[in-house]
CSV table of C-alpha atoms in Angstrom, one decimal:
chain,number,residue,atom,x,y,z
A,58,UNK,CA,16.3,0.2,14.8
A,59,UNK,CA,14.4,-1.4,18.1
A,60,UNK,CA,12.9,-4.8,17.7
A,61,UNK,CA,9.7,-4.9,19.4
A,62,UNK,CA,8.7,-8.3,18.9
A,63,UNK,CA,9.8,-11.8,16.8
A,64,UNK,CA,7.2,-14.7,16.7
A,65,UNK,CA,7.7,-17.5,15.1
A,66,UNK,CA,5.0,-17.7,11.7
A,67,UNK,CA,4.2,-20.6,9.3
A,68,UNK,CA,7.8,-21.1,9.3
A,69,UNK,CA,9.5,-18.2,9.3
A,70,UNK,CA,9.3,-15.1,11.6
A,71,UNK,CA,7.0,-12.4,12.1
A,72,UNK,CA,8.6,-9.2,13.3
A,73,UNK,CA,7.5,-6.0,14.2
A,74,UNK,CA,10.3,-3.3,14.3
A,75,UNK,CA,10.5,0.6,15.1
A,76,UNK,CA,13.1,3.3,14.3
A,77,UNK,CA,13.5,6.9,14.1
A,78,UNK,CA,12.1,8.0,11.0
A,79,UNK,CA,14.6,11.2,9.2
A,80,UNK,CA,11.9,11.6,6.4
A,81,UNK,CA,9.0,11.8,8.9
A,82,UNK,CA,11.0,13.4,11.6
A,83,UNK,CA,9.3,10.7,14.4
A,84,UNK,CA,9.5,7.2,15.3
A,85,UNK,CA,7.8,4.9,12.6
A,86,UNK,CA,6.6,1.2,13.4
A,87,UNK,CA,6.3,-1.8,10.8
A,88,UNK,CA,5.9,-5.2,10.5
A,89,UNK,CA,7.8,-8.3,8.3
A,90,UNK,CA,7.5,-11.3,7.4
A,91,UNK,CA,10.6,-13.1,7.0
A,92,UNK,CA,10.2,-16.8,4.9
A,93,UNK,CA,11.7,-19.7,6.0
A,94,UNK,CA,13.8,-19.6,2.9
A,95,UNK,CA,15.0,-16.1,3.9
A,96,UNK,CA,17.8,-17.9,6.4
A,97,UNK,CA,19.8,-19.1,3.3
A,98,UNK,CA,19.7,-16.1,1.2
A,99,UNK,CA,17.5,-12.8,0.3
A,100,UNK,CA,13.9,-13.6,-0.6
A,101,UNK,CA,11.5,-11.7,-2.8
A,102,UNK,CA,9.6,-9.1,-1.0
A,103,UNK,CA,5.6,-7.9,-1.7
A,104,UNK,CA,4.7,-4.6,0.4
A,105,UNK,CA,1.3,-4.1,1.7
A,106,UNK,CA,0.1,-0.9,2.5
A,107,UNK,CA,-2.8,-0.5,4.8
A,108,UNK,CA,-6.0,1.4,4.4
A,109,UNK,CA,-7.9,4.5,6.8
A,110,UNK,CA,-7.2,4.0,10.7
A,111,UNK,CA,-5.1,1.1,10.0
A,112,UNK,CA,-1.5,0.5,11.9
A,113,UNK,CA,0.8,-1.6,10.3
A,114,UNK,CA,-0.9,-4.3,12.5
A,115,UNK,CA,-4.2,-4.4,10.7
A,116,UNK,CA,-3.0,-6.5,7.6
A,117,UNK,CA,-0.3,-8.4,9.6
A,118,UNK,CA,-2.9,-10.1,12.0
A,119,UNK,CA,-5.9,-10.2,9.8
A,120,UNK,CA,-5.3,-11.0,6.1
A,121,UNK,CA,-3.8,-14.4,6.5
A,122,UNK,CA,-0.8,-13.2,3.9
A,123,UNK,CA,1.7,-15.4,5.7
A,124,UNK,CA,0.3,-18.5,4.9
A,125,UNK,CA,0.2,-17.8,1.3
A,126,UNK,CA,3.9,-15.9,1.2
A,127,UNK,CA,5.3,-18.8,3.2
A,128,UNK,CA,4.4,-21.3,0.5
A,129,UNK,CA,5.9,-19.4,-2.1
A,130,UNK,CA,8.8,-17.8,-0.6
A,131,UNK,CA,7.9,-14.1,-0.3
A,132,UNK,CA,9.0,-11.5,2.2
A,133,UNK,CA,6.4,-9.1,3.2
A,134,UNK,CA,6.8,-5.4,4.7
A,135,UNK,CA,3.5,-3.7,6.2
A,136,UNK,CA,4.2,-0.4,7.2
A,137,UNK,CA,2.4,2.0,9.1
A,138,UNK,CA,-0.2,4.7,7.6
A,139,UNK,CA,1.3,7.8,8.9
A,140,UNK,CA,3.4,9.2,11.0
A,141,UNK,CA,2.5,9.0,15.1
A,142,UNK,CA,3.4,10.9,18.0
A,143,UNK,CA,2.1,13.8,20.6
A,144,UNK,CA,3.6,16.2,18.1
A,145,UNK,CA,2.3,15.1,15.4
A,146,UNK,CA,-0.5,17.3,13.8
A,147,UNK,CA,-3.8,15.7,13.4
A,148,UNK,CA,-7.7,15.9,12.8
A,149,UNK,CA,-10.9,15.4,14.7
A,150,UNK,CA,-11.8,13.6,11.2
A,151,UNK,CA,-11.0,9.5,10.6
A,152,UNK,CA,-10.1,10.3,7.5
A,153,UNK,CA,-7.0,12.9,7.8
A,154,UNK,CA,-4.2,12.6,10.2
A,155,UNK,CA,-2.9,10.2,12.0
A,156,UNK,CA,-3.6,7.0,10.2
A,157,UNK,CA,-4.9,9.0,6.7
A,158,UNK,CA,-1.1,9.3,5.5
A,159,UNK,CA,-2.6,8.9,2.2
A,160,UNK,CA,0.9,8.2,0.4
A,161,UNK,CA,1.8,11.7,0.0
A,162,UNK,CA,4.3,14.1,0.9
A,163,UNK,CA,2.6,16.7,2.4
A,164,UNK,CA,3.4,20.4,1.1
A,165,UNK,CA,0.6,22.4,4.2
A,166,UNK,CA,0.9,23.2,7.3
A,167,UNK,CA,0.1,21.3,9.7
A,168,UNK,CA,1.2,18.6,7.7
A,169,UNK,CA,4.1,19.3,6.2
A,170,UNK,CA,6.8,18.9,8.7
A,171,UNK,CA,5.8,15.2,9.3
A,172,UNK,CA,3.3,13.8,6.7
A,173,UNK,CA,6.1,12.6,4.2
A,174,UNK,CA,4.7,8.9,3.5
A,175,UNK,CA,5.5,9.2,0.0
A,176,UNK,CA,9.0,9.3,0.7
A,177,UNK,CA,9.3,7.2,3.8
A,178,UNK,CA,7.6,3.8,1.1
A,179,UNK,CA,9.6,4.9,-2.0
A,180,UNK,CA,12.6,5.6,0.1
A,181,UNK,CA,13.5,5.8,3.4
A,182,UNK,CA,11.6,2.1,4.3
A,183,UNK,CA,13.2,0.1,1.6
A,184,UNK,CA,17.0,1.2,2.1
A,185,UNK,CA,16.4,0.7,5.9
A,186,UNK,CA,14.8,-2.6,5.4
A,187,UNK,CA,17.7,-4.1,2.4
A,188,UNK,CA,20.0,-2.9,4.5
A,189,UNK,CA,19.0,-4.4,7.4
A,190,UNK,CA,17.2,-7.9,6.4
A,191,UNK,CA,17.6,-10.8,3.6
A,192,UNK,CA,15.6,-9.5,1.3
A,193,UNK,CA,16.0,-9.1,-2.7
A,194,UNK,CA,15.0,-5.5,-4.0
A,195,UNK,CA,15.6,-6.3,-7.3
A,196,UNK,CA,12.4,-8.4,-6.9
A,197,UNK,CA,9.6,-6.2,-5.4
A,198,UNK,CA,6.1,-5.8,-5.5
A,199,UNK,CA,3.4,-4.1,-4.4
A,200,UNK,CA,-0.2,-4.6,-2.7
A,201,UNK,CA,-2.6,-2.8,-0.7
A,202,UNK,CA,-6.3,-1.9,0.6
A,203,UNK,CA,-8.4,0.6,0.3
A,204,UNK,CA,-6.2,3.7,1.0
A,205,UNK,CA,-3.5,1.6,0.7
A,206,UNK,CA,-4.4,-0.1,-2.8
A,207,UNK,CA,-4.2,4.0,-4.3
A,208,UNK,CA,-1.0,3.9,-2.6
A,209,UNK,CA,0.0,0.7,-4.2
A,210,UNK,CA,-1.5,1.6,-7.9
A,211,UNK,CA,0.1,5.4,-7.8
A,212,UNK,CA,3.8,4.2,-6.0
A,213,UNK,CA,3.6,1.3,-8.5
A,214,UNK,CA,2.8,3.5,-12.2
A,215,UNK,CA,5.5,6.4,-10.6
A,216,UNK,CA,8.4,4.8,-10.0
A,217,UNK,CA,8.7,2.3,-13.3
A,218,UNK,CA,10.7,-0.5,-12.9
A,219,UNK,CA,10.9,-0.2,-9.2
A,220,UNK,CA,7.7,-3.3,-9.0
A,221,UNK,CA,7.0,-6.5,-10.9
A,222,UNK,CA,3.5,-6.4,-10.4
A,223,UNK,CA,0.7,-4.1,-8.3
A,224,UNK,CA,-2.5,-5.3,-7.2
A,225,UNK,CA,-4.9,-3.3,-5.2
A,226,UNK,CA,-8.3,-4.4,-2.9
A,227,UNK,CA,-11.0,-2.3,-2.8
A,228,UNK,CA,-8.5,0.7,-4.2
A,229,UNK,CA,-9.6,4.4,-4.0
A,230,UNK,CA,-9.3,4.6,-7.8
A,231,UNK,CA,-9.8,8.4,-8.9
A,232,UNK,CA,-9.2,10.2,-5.0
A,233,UNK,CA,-9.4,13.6,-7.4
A,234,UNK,CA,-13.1,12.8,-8.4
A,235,UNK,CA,-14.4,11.6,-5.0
A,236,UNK,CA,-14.9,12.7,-1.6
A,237,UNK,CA,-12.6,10.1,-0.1
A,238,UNK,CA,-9.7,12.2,-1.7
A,239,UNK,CA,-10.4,15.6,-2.6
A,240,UNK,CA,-10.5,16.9,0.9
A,241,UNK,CA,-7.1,14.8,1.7
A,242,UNK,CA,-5.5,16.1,-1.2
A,243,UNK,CA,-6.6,19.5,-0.9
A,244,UNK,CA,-5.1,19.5,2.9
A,245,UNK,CA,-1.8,18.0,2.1
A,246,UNK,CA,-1.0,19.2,-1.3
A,247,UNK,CA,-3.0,22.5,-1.8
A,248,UNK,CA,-5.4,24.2,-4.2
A,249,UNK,CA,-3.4,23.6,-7.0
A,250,UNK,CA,-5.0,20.4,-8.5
A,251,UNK,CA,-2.6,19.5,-10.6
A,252,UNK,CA,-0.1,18.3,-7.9
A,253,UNK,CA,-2.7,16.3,-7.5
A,254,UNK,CA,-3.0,14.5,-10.5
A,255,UNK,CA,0.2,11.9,-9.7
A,256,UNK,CA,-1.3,10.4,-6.9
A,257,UNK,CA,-4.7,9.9,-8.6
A,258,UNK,CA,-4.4,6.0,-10.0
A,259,UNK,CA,-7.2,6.4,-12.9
A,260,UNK,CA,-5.3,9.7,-14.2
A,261,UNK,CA,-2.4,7.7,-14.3
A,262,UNK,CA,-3.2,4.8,-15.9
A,263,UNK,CA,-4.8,6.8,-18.6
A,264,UNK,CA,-1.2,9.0,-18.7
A,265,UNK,CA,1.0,6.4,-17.6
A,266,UNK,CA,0.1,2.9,-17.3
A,267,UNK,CA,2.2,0.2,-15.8
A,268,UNK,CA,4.9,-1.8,-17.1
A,269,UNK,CA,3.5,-5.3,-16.0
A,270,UNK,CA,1.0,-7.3,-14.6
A,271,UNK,CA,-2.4,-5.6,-12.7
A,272,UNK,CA,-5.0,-7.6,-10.3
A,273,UNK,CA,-7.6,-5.4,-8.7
A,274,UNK,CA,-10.6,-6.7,-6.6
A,275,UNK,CA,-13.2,-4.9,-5.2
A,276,UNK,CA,-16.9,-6.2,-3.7
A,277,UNK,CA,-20.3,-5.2,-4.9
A,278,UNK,CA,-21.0,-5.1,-1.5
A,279,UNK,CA,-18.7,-3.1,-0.6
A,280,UNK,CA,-20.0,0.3,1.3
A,281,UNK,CA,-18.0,2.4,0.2
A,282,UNK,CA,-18.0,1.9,-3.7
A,283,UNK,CA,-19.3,5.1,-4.9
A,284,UNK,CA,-16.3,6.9,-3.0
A,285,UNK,CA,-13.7,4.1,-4.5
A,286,UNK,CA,-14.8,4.7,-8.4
A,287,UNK,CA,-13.7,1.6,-9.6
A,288,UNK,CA,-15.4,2.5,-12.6
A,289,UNK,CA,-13.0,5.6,-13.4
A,290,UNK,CA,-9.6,3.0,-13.2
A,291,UNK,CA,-11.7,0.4,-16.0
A,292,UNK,CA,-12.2,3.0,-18.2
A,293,UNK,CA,-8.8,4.5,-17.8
A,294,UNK,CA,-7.5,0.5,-18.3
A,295,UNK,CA,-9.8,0.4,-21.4
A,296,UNK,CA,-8.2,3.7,-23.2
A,297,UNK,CA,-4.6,2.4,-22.4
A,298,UNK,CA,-5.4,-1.0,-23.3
A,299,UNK,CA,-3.4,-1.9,-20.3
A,300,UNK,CA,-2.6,-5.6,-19.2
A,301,UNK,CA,-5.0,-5.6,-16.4
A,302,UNK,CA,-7.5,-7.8,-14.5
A,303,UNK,CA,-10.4,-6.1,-12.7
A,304,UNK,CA,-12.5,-8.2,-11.2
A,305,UNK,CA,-16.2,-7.3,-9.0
A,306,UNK,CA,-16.4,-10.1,-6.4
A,307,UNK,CA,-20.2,-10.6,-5.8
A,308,UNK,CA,-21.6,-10.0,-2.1
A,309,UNK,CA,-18.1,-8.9,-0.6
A,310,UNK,CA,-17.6,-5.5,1.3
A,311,UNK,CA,-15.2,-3.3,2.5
A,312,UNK,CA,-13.9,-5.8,5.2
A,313,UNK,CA,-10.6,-8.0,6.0
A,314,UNK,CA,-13.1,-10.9,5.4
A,315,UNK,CA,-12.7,-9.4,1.9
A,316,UNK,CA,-9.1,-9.3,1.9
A,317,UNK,CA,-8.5,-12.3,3.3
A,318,UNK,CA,-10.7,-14.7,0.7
A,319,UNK,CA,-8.6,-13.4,-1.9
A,320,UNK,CA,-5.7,-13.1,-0.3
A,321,UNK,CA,-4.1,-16.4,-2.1
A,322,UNK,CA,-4.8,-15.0,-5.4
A,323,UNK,CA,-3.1,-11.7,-5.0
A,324,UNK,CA,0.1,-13.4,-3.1
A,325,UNK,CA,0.2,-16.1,-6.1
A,326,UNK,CA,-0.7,-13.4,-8.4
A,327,UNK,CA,2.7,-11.2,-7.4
A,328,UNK,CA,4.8,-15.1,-6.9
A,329,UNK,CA,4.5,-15.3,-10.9
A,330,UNK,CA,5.6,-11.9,-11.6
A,331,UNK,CA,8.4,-12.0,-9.2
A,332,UNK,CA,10.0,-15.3,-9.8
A,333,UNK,CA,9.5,-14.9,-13.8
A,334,UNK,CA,13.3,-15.1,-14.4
């Protein structure tokens, strides 16, 4: 692991790392956020994973996280969207390829021997990062925006017991029902839709649900809504009768404007949930 850079942040420290990456067979880059609290002993950690386009340095210099996770103690991880490199496949399109991991392990060519996100959050990241940093991963959970928030909401109802809590801005809710989905899916898993079906939050809330708290924002303004179906996850949160809290945030968009006014909530949101015991 190669430190690229360590600032000092409301506190604490603000790193940015890379290393070479076995489950996506290139070098991977991501950021943490180290409290000041973390110098006497492993913190809490929330992860934050990233939307379309995005680097891990989207979220890191424009949500204003730190402030709110050094008041209460938190550690947080932003990893990158995909894998990166000159040979690493990837598309004319914004929305597959290189920064369009879309939290899947890809089963297709082009994709296949590289496009193992999935794995590299669930797996590969955490060990490197509890291994390597005082952090507590018996007390994790788990954020994100846009692409990132299905990341969060499918990682989170997958792997029980893993998070405390998941929250989500401005998720893609039901990727199998909606155009900001079906052609990623189709790419990097195949025809067959129902490998699909586990990375598609609204199917599995209504199979699934989640064993703890749920925040999800998303803005009537935002430009994008009819491709995010937040509708599809409240009705799948209805039929479970999940603990949940949806909430539409008037005028707000798409943006880190949006991210960033609600920020506190969703950090003291997950600071409740992770400090419960």
């Amino acid at each position: 692991m190669i430190t690229i850079s360590e600032n000092a942040c409301f506190g604490g420290t603000q790193g940015v790392y890379s290393h070479a990456s076995d489950t996506c067979a290139c070098d991977m880059t991501f950021g943490l956020f180290l409290p000041l609290e973390a110098r006497d002993g492993p913190v809490p950690v929330l992860w934050y994973l990233s939307g379309l386009t995005c680097t891990h340095e989207n979220a890191m210099t424009k949500a204003s996280a730190q402030t709110w996770a050094a008041e209460h103690g938190i550690a947080l991880v932003f990893p990158d969207t995909s894998p990166r490199g000159e040979d690493v496949a990837d598309d004319d399109a914004y929305d597959l390829g290189k920064g369009a991991g879309f939290y899947v392990d890809a089963t297709q060519e082009p994709w296949k021997p590289n496009f193992s996100m999935w794995s590299y959050i669930a797996e590969e990241l955490p060990k490197l990062i509890g291994e390597n940093f005082a952090v507590d991963m018996d007390r994790q959970a788990i954020t994100g925006h846009s692409m990132g928030g299905h990341g969060a909401l499918t990682l989170a109802m997958n792997l029980p017991g893993r998070y405390r809590s998941v929250s989500a801005f401005a998720p893609i809710c039901n990727p199998a029902g909606s155009d900001w989905g079906r052609k990623q899916l189709q790419a990097y898993l195949g025809d067959d839709e129902t490998t699909w079906a586990r990375h598609d939050a609204s199917l599995m809330m209504t199979e699934r649900g989640f064993d703890g708290p749920v925040l999800v924002d998303t803005g009537t303004n935002d430009q994008f809504i009819d491709l995010l179906k937040p509708e599809a996850l409240a009705e799948a949160v209805a039929k479970r009768r999940q603990q949940a809290t949806l909430r539409l945030q008037p005028g707000y968009d798409h943006s880190y404007f949006f991210v960033s006014t609600f920020m506190e909530d969703h950090v003291a949101f997950h600071a409740d949930a992770l400090y419960a015991d």
